[in-house]
Amino acid sequence: MPVVAVVGGQWGDEGKGKIVDMLAEKSDVVVRFSGGDNAGHTVVNPLGQFALKLVPCGIFYPQVTCIIGNGVAINPAVLLEEMDMLQERGIDLSHLYISDRAHLIMPYHTFLDGLEEESRGGRAIGTTRKGIGPVFSDKIARLGIRAGDLLDRETFRERLSHLLEHKNDIISRVFGAEPLSLDDVFRQYCEYGERLAQYIKETTLMIAEAIDNKGKVLMEGAQGMLLDPDFGTYPFATSSSPLAGEASIGAGFGPTRIDQVIGVFKAFCSRVGAGPFPTELEDDTGDLIRERGHEYGTVTGRPRRCGWFDAVAARFSQRVNGCTGLAITRLDILDVLPRLKICVSYELDGQTVNNFPASVTALARCQPVYEELPGWQTPTSDIREFGQLPAEAQQYVTRIEELLSCPVDVISVGSAREQTIVRRDIM
Ligand code: IMP
């Protein structure tokens, strides 16, 4: 029985929420395994439209066990707000669990994320300012506070008091800003702890049991491969790994248990935040894609930079993630274009480059080499069978499949759940 990881193949915002929602219905367990509330997963289902940041997309199905894994950094204020919103809209949360090992975003993390960004000036990363860099740095530096710590107030206060002293030194001495009050932070997090206590559990056993009982386990990724701290456009990256390999580490089971990896790719590219983007379109076509696709950040509202599909980057992503299948989303956004381009290689200092470079300065100098394909200029949102797509749209998808050496299992032609072409059942 399958353990399926669904991961973003580009710079995030590929439409993973819709694919996960579709697969969640058939799953026994859905686990979020990385990122934090820098992610925004939009789900449109019969209950309405939801923008989820932390709660796994399986929450809409009462029979699905939903786990926020140890690999996720949780801002408890944001999580509680999201839980309140879901409950107000009639969604049952009794099947939600939070790993006791998940790290917590503390007020100094969000504060320092903003201060650090300001201090970078023209070199700013364009972070979401949700405290992601600081919380994952603290995790690795062994300075973190975890969800389970909220359940033991005495130890929590002792640890917080020691950590806050250190953080306040940085806040006041390095940045000249106002230090935070221990009492205020402690009181606030104790309140969060009280409300979250019933959800905080040891979660690795739940997952192991589901796998051993041949249950269907869906691993919900966040962000996209090109934001990975190892393989993305470092340092213009996020601070936790969006890769399929992280599904195992961010949830607590062995990598040999993952059966399928579905890479989600938009039919074009978008990026929010700074960093090189070889196929970026800073022209009318880019604006058209942005407006047709409402390409504005779910979390920050920032306009997304848009460009042509980059098969060099996508091939790299397919390989590093080990995708067994692809989901191509937002094909309908391209419906009006007379001609389309796919970047098949780069030209760097007079040489043809077929692999995605490690260095962002090299990537910034890469000129995309395009293959042109005819557009279809026909609406596709009502089409449900691959064979019913205009021949040019079929050709576009087939070309991506060839360039990535991986089958396209799912094609999304609209935000609603039914606006989907399924070529192979994944779950
Ligand atoms: P951070 O994750 O907030 O530290 O931001 C680091 C980089 O990742 C910035 O360029 C963000 O715009 C980008 N980023 C983080 N989360 C997402 C996401 O969910 N979608 C798209 N970009 C993201």
GROMACS .gro file of C-alpha atoms and ligand atoms in nm:
model
  450
    1MET     CA    1   0.000   0.000   0.000
    2PRO     CA    2   0.135   0.334  -0.089
    3VAL     CA    3   0.318   0.596   0.106
    4VAL     CA    4   0.302   0.890  -0.135
    5ALA     CA    5   0.502   1.210  -0.101
    6VAL     CA    6   0.370   1.516  -0.283
    7VAL     CA    7   0.640   1.781  -0.330
    8GLY     CA    8   0.679   2.114  -0.505
    9GLY     CA    9   0.912   2.096  -0.804
   10GLN     CA   10   0.979   2.468  -0.859
   11TRP     CA   11   0.992   2.775  -0.629
   12GLY     CA   12   0.678   2.689  -0.434
   13ASP     CA   13   0.320   2.788  -0.513
   14GLU     CA   14   0.284   2.502  -0.761
   15GLY     CA   15  -0.068   2.421  -0.646
   16LYS     CA   16   0.023   2.135  -0.413
   17GLY     CA   17  -0.282   2.211  -0.196
   18LYS     CA   18  -0.522   2.103  -0.466
   19ILE     CA   19  -0.332   1.782  -0.546
   20VAL     CA   20  -0.297   1.693  -0.178
   21ASP     CA   21  -0.666   1.765  -0.117
   22MET     CA   22  -0.759   1.535  -0.403
   23LEU     CA   23  -0.540   1.251  -0.273
   24ALA     CA   24  -0.625   1.314   0.093
   25GLU     CA   25  -0.980   1.196   0.038
   26LYS     CA   26  -0.849   0.846  -0.028
   27SER     CA   27  -0.582   0.849   0.246
   28ASP     CA   28  -0.578   0.717   0.600
   29VAL     CA   29  -0.311   0.955   0.723
   30VAL     CA   30  -0.190   1.293   0.591
   31VAL     CA   31   0.134   1.436   0.732
   32ARG     CA   32   0.283   1.784   0.681
   33PHE     CA   33   0.657   1.734   0.709
   34SER     CA   34   0.840   2.063   0.651
   35GLY     CA   35   0.820   2.442   0.638
   36GLY     CA   36   0.599   2.654   0.859
   37ASP     CA   37   0.343   2.927   0.810
   38ASN     CA   38   0.554   3.065   0.526
   39ALA     CA   39   0.353   2.813   0.323
   40GLY     CA   40   0.003   2.882   0.200
   41HIS     CA   41  -0.194   2.588   0.063
   42THR     CA   42  -0.512   2.687  -0.113
   43VAL     CA   43  -0.784   2.425  -0.120
   44VAL     CA   44  -1.115   2.468  -0.302
   45ASN     CA   45  -1.358   2.190  -0.216
   46PRO     CA   46  -1.735   2.148  -0.171
   47LEU     CA   47  -1.703   2.318   0.171
   48GLY     CA   48  -1.559   2.637   0.019
   49GLN     CA   49  -1.217   2.793  -0.033
   50PHE     CA   50  -0.954   2.758   0.240
   51ALA     CA   51  -0.602   2.898   0.267
   52LEU     CA   52  -0.415   2.663   0.502
   53LYS     CA   53  -0.075   2.742   0.642
   54LEU     CA   54  -0.007   2.465   0.892
   55VAL     CA   55  -0.297   2.223   0.920
   56PRO     CA   56  -0.264   1.932   0.673
   57CYS     CA   57  -0.503   1.944   0.377
   58GLY     CA   58  -0.660   1.614   0.493
   59ILE     CA   59  -0.847   1.796   0.771
   60PHE     CA   60  -1.164   1.819   0.559
   61TYR     CA   61  -1.209   1.441   0.576
   62PRO     CA   62  -1.307   1.325   0.926
   63GLN     CA   63  -1.174   0.972   0.867
   64VAL     CA   64  -0.820   1.097   0.789
   65THR     CA   65  -0.563   1.124   1.068
   66CYS     CA   66  -0.385   1.457   1.017
   67ILE     CA   67  -0.039   1.509   1.159
   68ILE     CA   68   0.180   1.816   1.179
   69GLY     CA   69   0.515   1.640   1.175
   70ASN     CA   70   0.836   1.709   1.364
   71GLY     CA   71   0.985   1.872   1.052
   72VAL     CA   72   0.737   2.161   1.065
   73ALA     CA   73   0.809   2.482   1.258
   74ILE     CA   74   0.490   2.591   1.429
   75ASN     CA   75   0.391   2.942   1.523
   76PRO     CA   76   0.127   2.853   1.784
   77ALA     CA   77  -0.057   3.185   1.741
   78VAL     CA   78  -0.097   3.119   1.369
   79LEU     CA   79  -0.192   2.757   1.422
   80LEU     CA   80  -0.459   2.845   1.679
   81GLU     CA   81  -0.600   3.114   1.452
   82GLU     CA   82  -0.620   2.860   1.170
   83MET     CA   83  -0.781   2.601   1.398
   84ASP     CA   84  -1.039   2.860   1.514
   85MET     CA   85  -1.116   2.951   1.154
   86LEU     CA   86  -1.166   2.585   1.061
   87GLN     CA   87  -1.387   2.518   1.363
   88GLU     CA   88  -1.597   2.827   1.291
   89ARG     CA   89  -1.652   2.687   0.943
   90GLY     CA   90  -1.768   2.356   1.088
   91ILE     CA   91  -1.452   2.148   1.038
   92ASP     CA   92  -1.390   1.884   1.304
   93LEU     CA   93  -1.037   1.892   1.449
   94SER     CA   94  -1.053   1.584   1.669
   95HIS     CA   95  -0.836   1.396   1.413
   96LEU     CA   96  -0.553   1.653   1.422
   97TYR     CA   97  -0.224   1.570   1.595
   98ILE     CA   98   0.090   1.776   1.650
   99SER     CA   99   0.429   1.610   1.689
  100ASP     CA  100   0.575   1.677   2.032
  101ARG     CA  101   0.911   1.716   1.853
  102ALA     CA  102   0.799   1.999   1.622
  103HIS     CA  103   0.988   2.322   1.690
  104LEU     CA  104   0.799   2.636   1.789
  105ILE     CA  105   0.835   2.976   1.632
  106MET     CA  106   0.885   3.217   1.920
  107PRO     CA  107   0.825   3.595   1.908
  108TYR     CA  108   1.202   3.656   1.883
  109HIS     CA  109   1.216   3.444   1.567
  110THR     CA  110   0.969   3.659   1.376
  111PHE     CA  111   1.124   3.976   1.523
  112LEU     CA  112   1.478   3.871   1.423
  113ASP     CA  113   1.365   3.758   1.075
  114GLY     CA  114   1.245   4.116   1.013
  115LEU     CA  115   1.554   4.278   1.169
  116GLU     CA  116   1.790   4.055   0.973
  117GLU     CA  117   1.609   4.124   0.646
  118GLU     CA  118   1.626   4.501   0.709
  119SER     CA  119   1.996   4.477   0.785
  120ARG     CA  120   2.065   4.295   0.455
  121GLY     CA  121   1.950   4.603   0.264
  122GLY     CA  122   1.986   4.540  -0.111
  123ARG     CA  123   2.090   4.180  -0.036
  124ALA     CA  124   1.762   4.091   0.133
  125ILE     CA  125   1.632   3.740   0.061
  126GLY     CA  126   1.272   3.857   0.051
  127THR     CA  127   1.169   3.617   0.327
  128THR     CA  128   0.808   3.591   0.437
  129ARG     CA  129   0.924   3.730   0.778
  130LYS     CA  130   0.752   3.446   0.957
  131GLY     CA  131   1.064   3.357   1.158
  132ILE     CA  132   1.157   3.057   0.942
  133GLY     CA  133   1.534   3.119   0.911
  134PRO     CA  134   1.575   3.196   1.284
  135VAL     CA  135   1.367   2.898   1.406
  136PHE     CA  136   1.545   2.640   1.189
  137SER     CA  137   1.884   2.794   1.278
  138ASP     CA  138   1.797   2.752   1.644
  139LYS     CA  139   1.686   2.394   1.585
  140ILE     CA  140   2.024   2.303   1.439
  141ALA     CA  141   2.212   2.514   1.696
  142ARG     CA  142   2.024   2.321   1.970
  143LEU     CA  143   1.858   2.638   2.094
  144GLY     CA  144   1.502   2.549   2.005
  145ILE     CA  145   1.181   2.506   2.199
  146ARG     CA  146   0.958   2.219   2.092
  147ALA     CA  147   0.584   2.163   2.112
  148GLY     CA  148   0.630   1.902   2.384
  149ASP     CA  149   0.813   2.160   2.601
  150LEU     CA  150   0.485   2.348   2.648
  151LEU     CA  151   0.352   2.054   2.848
  152ASP     CA  152   0.603   2.100   3.129
  153ARG     CA  153   0.583   2.461   3.249
  154GLU     CA  154   0.869   2.455   3.493
  155THR     CA  155   1.125   2.323   3.247
  156PHE     CA  156   0.981   2.548   2.976
  157ARG     CA  157   1.027   2.862   3.188
  158GLU     CA  158   1.381   2.769   3.278
  159ARG     CA  159   1.475   2.703   2.915
  160LEU     CA  160   1.294   3.012   2.785
  161SER     CA  161   1.459   3.236   3.043
  162HIS     CA  162   1.807   3.117   2.941
  163LEU     CA  163   1.731   3.143   2.566
  164LEU     CA  164   1.556   3.479   2.587
  165GLU     CA  165   1.849   3.633   2.768
  166HIS     CA  166   2.070   3.535   2.476
  167LYS     CA  167   1.814   3.649   2.214
  168ASN     CA  168   1.756   3.979   2.393
  169ASP     CA  169   2.130   4.044   2.381
  170ILE     CA  170   2.120   4.008   2.003
  171ILE     CA  171   1.801   4.212   1.970
  172SER     CA  172   1.929   4.502   2.179
  173ARG     CA  173   2.307   4.496   2.124
  174VAL     CA  174   2.325   4.399   1.757
  175PHE     CA  175   2.008   4.560   1.631
  176GLY     CA  176   1.946   4.828   1.896
  177ALA     CA  177   1.584   4.716   1.932
  178GLU     CA  178   1.363   4.671   2.240
  179PRO     CA  179   1.418   4.342   2.424
  180LEU     CA  180   1.122   4.108   2.484
  181SER     CA  181   0.973   4.044   2.826
  182LEU     CA  182   1.020   3.695   2.970
  183ASP     CA  183   0.694   3.715   3.165
  184ASP     CA  184   0.492   3.819   2.862
  185VAL     CA  185   0.635   3.550   2.634
  186PHE     CA  186   0.605   3.283   2.904
  187ARG     CA  187   0.244   3.373   2.987
  188GLN     CA  188   0.143   3.383   2.623
  189TYR     CA  189   0.304   3.049   2.537
  190CYS     CA  190   0.153   2.884   2.846
  191GLU     CA  191  -0.187   2.991   2.717
  192TYR     CA  192  -0.107   2.845   2.376
  193GLY     CA  193   0.018   2.530   2.546
  194GLU     CA  194  -0.309   2.489   2.736
  195ARG     CA  195  -0.510   2.512   2.419
  196LEU     CA  196  -0.282   2.286   2.216
  197ALA     CA  197  -0.207   2.024   2.483
  198GLN     CA  198  -0.476   1.780   2.370
  199TYR     CA  199  -0.328   1.774   2.018
  200ILE     CA  200   0.041   1.734   2.107
  201LYS     CA  201   0.143   1.367   2.083
  202GLU     CA  202   0.416   1.125   1.995
  203THR     CA  203   0.330   1.086   1.626
  204THR     CA  204   0.594   0.853   1.478
  205LEU     CA  205   0.414   0.548   1.618
  206MET     CA  206   0.084   0.652   1.457
  207ILE     CA  207   0.256   0.671   1.119
  208ALA     CA  208   0.444   0.344   1.166
  209GLU     CA  209   0.123   0.169   1.262
  210ALA     CA  210  -0.057   0.303   0.956
  211ILE     CA  211   0.226   0.188   0.728
  212ASP     CA  212   0.243  -0.156   0.895
  213ASN     CA  213  -0.133  -0.196   0.858
  214LYS     CA  214  -0.103  -0.120   0.487
  215GLY     CA  215  -0.275   0.215   0.527
  216LYS     CA  216  -0.249   0.494   0.272
  217VAL     CA  217  -0.016   0.763   0.397
  218LEU     CA  218   0.012   1.094   0.218
  219MET     CA  219   0.312   1.314   0.286
  220GLU     CA  220   0.230   1.679   0.221
  221GLY     CA  221   0.528   1.889   0.116
  222ALA     CA  222   0.562   2.265   0.147
  223GLN     CA  223   0.753   2.517  -0.071
  224GLY     CA  224   0.945   2.383  -0.369
  225MET     CA  225   1.271   2.213  -0.455
  226LEU     CA  226   1.437   2.530  -0.587
  227LEU     CA  227   1.405   2.682  -0.238
  228ASP     CA  228   1.583   2.388  -0.077
  229PRO     CA  229   1.881   2.498   0.138
  230ASP     CA  230   2.106   2.236  -0.032
  231PHE     CA  231   1.982   2.218  -0.389
  232GLY     CA  232   1.790   2.542  -0.435
  233THR     CA  233   1.916   2.885  -0.531
  234TYR     CA  234   2.117   2.926  -0.210
  235PRO     CA  235   2.124   3.169  -0.028
  236PHE     CA  236   1.790   3.269  -0.185
  237ALA     CA  237   1.629   2.967  -0.027
  238THR     CA  238   1.410   2.873   0.265
  239SER     CA  239   1.545   2.703   0.578
  240SER     CA  240   1.384   2.360   0.581
  241SER     CA  241   1.401   2.102   0.307
  242PRO     CA  242   1.103   2.080   0.069
  243LEU     CA  243   1.244   1.760  -0.086
  244ALA     CA  244   1.085   1.416  -0.088
  245GLY     CA  245   1.376   1.289   0.124
  246GLU     CA  246   1.261   1.517   0.403
  247ALA     CA  247   0.926   1.335   0.411
  248SER     CA  248   1.101   1.060   0.599
  249ILE     CA  249   1.302   1.282   0.836
  250GLY     CA  250   1.026   1.537   0.896
  251ALA     CA  251   0.781   1.268   0.999
  252GLY     CA  252   0.998   0.996   1.149
  253PHE     CA  253   1.003   0.684   0.930
  254GLY     CA  254   1.265   0.523   0.707
  255PRO     CA  255   1.315   0.639   0.345
  256THR     CA  256   1.260   0.283   0.220
  257ARG     CA  257   0.893   0.315   0.313
  258ILE     CA  258   0.818   0.583   0.051
  259ASP     CA  259   0.656   0.420  -0.254
  260GLN     CA  260   0.581   0.714  -0.479
  261VAL     CA  261   0.698   1.072  -0.516
  262ILE     CA  262   0.468   1.305  -0.706
  263GLY     CA  263   0.641   1.624  -0.820
  264VAL     CA  264   0.400   1.913  -0.864
  265PHE     CA  265   0.498   2.162  -1.135
  266LYS     CA  266   0.311   2.460  -1.267
  267ALA     CA  267   0.278   2.469  -1.647
  268PHE     CA  268   0.489   2.785  -1.625
  269CYS     CA  269   0.724   2.917  -1.352
  270SER     CA  270   0.673   3.167  -1.074
  271ARG     CA  271   0.890   3.292  -0.794
  272VAL     CA  272   0.823   3.522  -0.500
  273GLY     CA  273   1.115   3.686  -0.322
  274ALA     CA  274   1.463   3.763  -0.451
  275GLY     CA  275   1.708   3.541  -0.640
  276PRO     CA  276   1.788   3.445  -0.998
  277PHE     CA  277   1.510   3.319  -1.225
  278PRO     CA  278   1.642   3.248  -1.578
  279THR     CA  279   1.306   3.228  -1.758
  280GLU     CA  280   1.149   3.530  -1.589
  281LEU     CA  281   0.928   3.738  -1.819
  282GLU     CA  282   0.947   4.106  -1.737
  283ASP     CA  283   0.707   4.196  -2.016
  284ASP     CA  284   0.340   4.187  -2.117
  285THR     CA  285   0.335   3.806  -2.134
  286GLY     CA  286   0.464   3.788  -1.774
  287ASP     CA  287   0.197   4.037  -1.666
  288LEU     CA  288  -0.071   3.844  -1.853
  289ILE     CA  289   0.024   3.516  -1.683
  290ARG     CA  290   0.030   3.691  -1.342
  291GLU     CA  291  -0.313   3.848  -1.390
  292ARG     CA  292  -0.481   3.542  -1.545
  293GLY     CA  293  -0.333   3.320  -1.276
  294HIS     CA  294  -0.387   3.566  -0.986
  295GLU     CA  295  -0.022   3.504  -0.910
  296TYR     CA  296   0.001   3.690  -0.581
  297GLY     CA  297   0.141   3.533  -0.263
  298THR     CA  298  -0.114   3.351  -0.042
  299VAL     CA  299   0.082   3.444   0.270
  300THR     CA  300   0.228   3.787   0.190
  301GLY     CA  301   0.014   3.908  -0.102
  302ARG     CA  302   0.333   3.995  -0.294
  303PRO     CA  303   0.309   3.980  -0.677
  304ARG     CA  304   0.484   3.668  -0.802
  305ARG     CA  305   0.747   3.693  -1.073
  306CYS     CA  306   0.628   3.481  -1.369
  307GLY     CA  307   0.810   3.314  -1.656
  308TRP     CA  308   0.825   3.022  -1.901
  309PHE     CA  309   0.855   2.659  -1.792
  310ASP     CA  310   1.220   2.586  -1.713
  311ALA     CA  311   1.293   2.224  -1.802
  312VAL     CA  312   1.659   2.248  -1.690
  313ALA     CA  313   1.552   2.334  -1.336
  314ALA     CA  314   1.259   2.090  -1.352
  315ARG     CA  315   1.480   1.801  -1.466
  316PHE     CA  316   1.714   1.865  -1.174
  317SER     CA  317   1.419   1.877  -0.940
  318GLN     CA  318   1.274   1.555  -1.080
  319ARG     CA  319   1.609   1.382  -1.030
  320VAL     CA  320   1.686   1.505  -0.678
  321ASN     CA  321   1.333   1.432  -0.559
  322GLY     CA  322   1.324   1.097  -0.737
  323CYS     CA  323   0.978   1.168  -0.878
  324THR     CA  324   0.783   0.865  -0.993
  325GLY     CA  325   0.512   1.082  -1.145
  326LEU     CA  326   0.429   1.445  -1.214
  327ALA     CA  327   0.127   1.667  -1.162
  328ILE     CA  328   0.114   1.963  -1.401
  329THR     CA  329  -0.103   2.243  -1.265
  330ARG     CA  330  -0.251   2.565  -1.405
  331LEU     CA  331  -0.240   2.452  -1.767
  332ASP     CA  332  -0.555   2.662  -1.829
  333ILE     CA  333  -0.365   2.984  -1.749
  334LEU     CA  334  -0.178   2.938  -2.078
  335ASP     CA  335  -0.503   2.895  -2.279
  336VAL     CA  336  -0.487   3.239  -2.443
  337LEU     CA  337  -0.124   3.245  -2.555
  338PRO     CA  338  -0.056   3.208  -2.930
  339ARG     CA  339   0.291   3.060  -2.878
  340LEU     CA  340   0.465   2.902  -2.580
  341LYS     CA  341   0.825   2.856  -2.485
  342ILE     CA  342   1.000   2.589  -2.280
  343CYS     CA  343   1.358   2.643  -2.168
  344VAL     CA  344   1.552   2.329  -2.267
  345SER     CA  345   1.908   2.438  -2.180
  346TYR     CA  346   2.102   2.745  -2.070
  347GLU     CA  347   2.383   2.930  -2.234
  348LEU     CA  348   2.650   3.031  -1.985
  349ASP     CA  349   2.955   3.228  -2.100
  350GLY     CA  350   2.926   3.086  -2.452
  351GLN     CA  351   2.877   2.724  -2.336
  352THR     CA  352   2.561   2.513  -2.342
  353VAL     CA  353   2.461   2.407  -1.992
  354ASN     CA  354   2.215   2.123  -1.933
  355ASN     CA  355   2.243   2.101  -1.556
  356PHE     CA  356   2.121   2.348  -1.297
  357PRO     CA  357   2.428   2.529  -1.155
  358ALA     CA  358   2.499   2.542  -0.781
  359SER     CA  359   2.609   2.905  -0.789
  360VAL     CA  360   2.349   3.180  -0.800
  361THR     CA  361   2.596   3.415  -0.969
  362ALA     CA  362   2.640   3.158  -1.248
  363LEU     CA  363   2.263   3.104  -1.264
  364ALA     CA  364   2.208   3.478  -1.292
  365ARG     CA  365   2.431   3.481  -1.602
  366CYS     CA  366   2.251   3.185  -1.763
  367GLN     CA  367   2.056   3.273  -2.075
  368PRO     CA  368   1.763   3.042  -2.142
  369VAL     CA  369   1.762   2.849  -2.469
  370TYR     CA  370   1.402   2.808  -2.574
  371GLU     CA  371   1.205   2.563  -2.776
  372GLU     CA  372   0.887   2.720  -2.917
  373LEU     CA  373   0.559   2.538  -2.929
  374PRO     CA  374   0.224   2.645  -3.072
  375GLY     CA  375  -0.042   2.763  -2.827
  376TRP     CA  376  -0.396   2.621  -2.831
  377GLN     CA  377  -0.602   2.937  -2.770
  378THR     CA  378  -0.898   2.729  -2.655
  379PRO     CA  379  -1.044   2.709  -2.302
  380THR     CA  380  -0.939   2.388  -2.128
  381SER     CA  381  -1.103   2.429  -1.785
  382ASP     CA  382  -1.400   2.205  -1.870
  383ILE     CA  383  -1.192   1.923  -2.016
  384ARG     CA  384  -1.161   1.602  -1.810
  385GLU     CA  385  -0.984   1.362  -2.049
  386PHE     CA  386  -0.630   1.400  -2.179
  387GLY     CA  387  -0.743   1.299  -2.530
  388GLN     CA  388  -1.000   1.581  -2.532
  389LEU     CA  389  -0.734   1.851  -2.479
  390PRO     CA  390  -0.645   2.050  -2.792
  391ALA     CA  391  -0.361   1.874  -2.978
  392GLU     CA  392  -0.123   2.163  -2.896
  393ALA     CA  393  -0.195   2.131  -2.523
  394GLN     CA  394  -0.132   1.756  -2.541
  395GLN     CA  395   0.192   1.829  -2.723
  396TYR     CA  396   0.297   2.079  -2.453
  397VAL     CA  397   0.236   1.826  -2.173
  398THR     CA  398   0.401   1.543  -2.365
  399ARG     CA  399   0.707   1.758  -2.426
  400ILE     CA  400   0.742   1.825  -2.052
  401GLU     CA  401   0.707   1.452  -1.990
  402GLU     CA  402   0.988   1.381  -2.242
  403LEU     CA  403   1.217   1.652  -2.110
  404LEU     CA  404   1.177   1.532  -1.750
  405SER     CA  405   1.174   1.160  -1.836
  406CYS     CA  406   0.878   1.113  -1.605
  407PRO     CA  407   0.508   1.045  -1.669
  408VAL     CA  408   0.252   1.320  -1.612
  409ASP     CA  409  -0.015   1.149  -1.400
  410VAL     CA  410  -0.237   1.447  -1.326
  411ILE     CA  411  -0.314   1.773  -1.507
  412SER     CA  412  -0.500   2.052  -1.333
  413VAL     CA  413  -0.707   2.292  -1.546
  414GLY     CA  414  -0.871   2.501  -1.274
  415SER     CA  415  -0.881   2.551  -0.900
  416ALA     CA  416  -1.192   2.339  -0.833
  417ARG     CA  417  -1.139   1.976  -0.745
  418GLU     CA  418  -1.326   1.846  -1.050
  419GLN     CA  419  -1.116   2.057  -1.287
  420THR     CA  420  -0.861   1.780  -1.308
  421ILE     CA  421  -0.747   1.530  -1.569
  422VAL     CA  422  -0.631   1.209  -1.403
  423ARG     CA  423  -0.425   0.985  -1.628
  424ARG     CA  424  -0.326   0.739  -1.357
  425ASP     CA  425  -0.477   0.685  -1.014
  426ILE     CA  426  -0.208   0.761  -0.757
  427MET     CA  427  -0.370   0.642  -0.432
  428IMP     P1  428   1.136   3.217   0.426
  428IMP     O1  429   1.097   3.076   0.403
  428IMP     O2  430   1.026   3.301   0.481
  428IMP     O3  431   1.262   3.231   0.504
  428IMP     O4  432   1.169   3.283   0.284
  428IMP     C1  433   1.281   3.244   0.205
  428IMP     C2  434   1.245   3.244   0.057
  428IMP     O5  435   1.150   3.140   0.031
  428IMP     C3  436   1.179   3.374   0.009
  428IMP     O6  437   1.218   3.396  -0.125
  428IMP     C4  438   1.031   3.341   0.014
  428IMP     O7  439   0.956   3.421  -0.075
  428IMP     C5  440   1.034   3.196  -0.029
  428IMP     N1  441   0.919   3.119   0.019
  428IMP     C6  442   0.900   3.070   0.143
  428IMP     N2  443   0.785   3.002   0.150
  428IMP     C7  444   0.730   3.006   0.028
  428IMP     C8  445   0.611   2.950  -0.029
  428IMP     O8  446   0.532   2.880   0.036
  428IMP     N3  447   0.591   2.977  -0.160
  428IMP     C9  448   0.677   3.050  -0.235
  428IMP     N4  449   0.790   3.103  -0.187
  428IMP    C10  450   0.816   3.081  -0.057
   0.00000   0.00000   0.00000
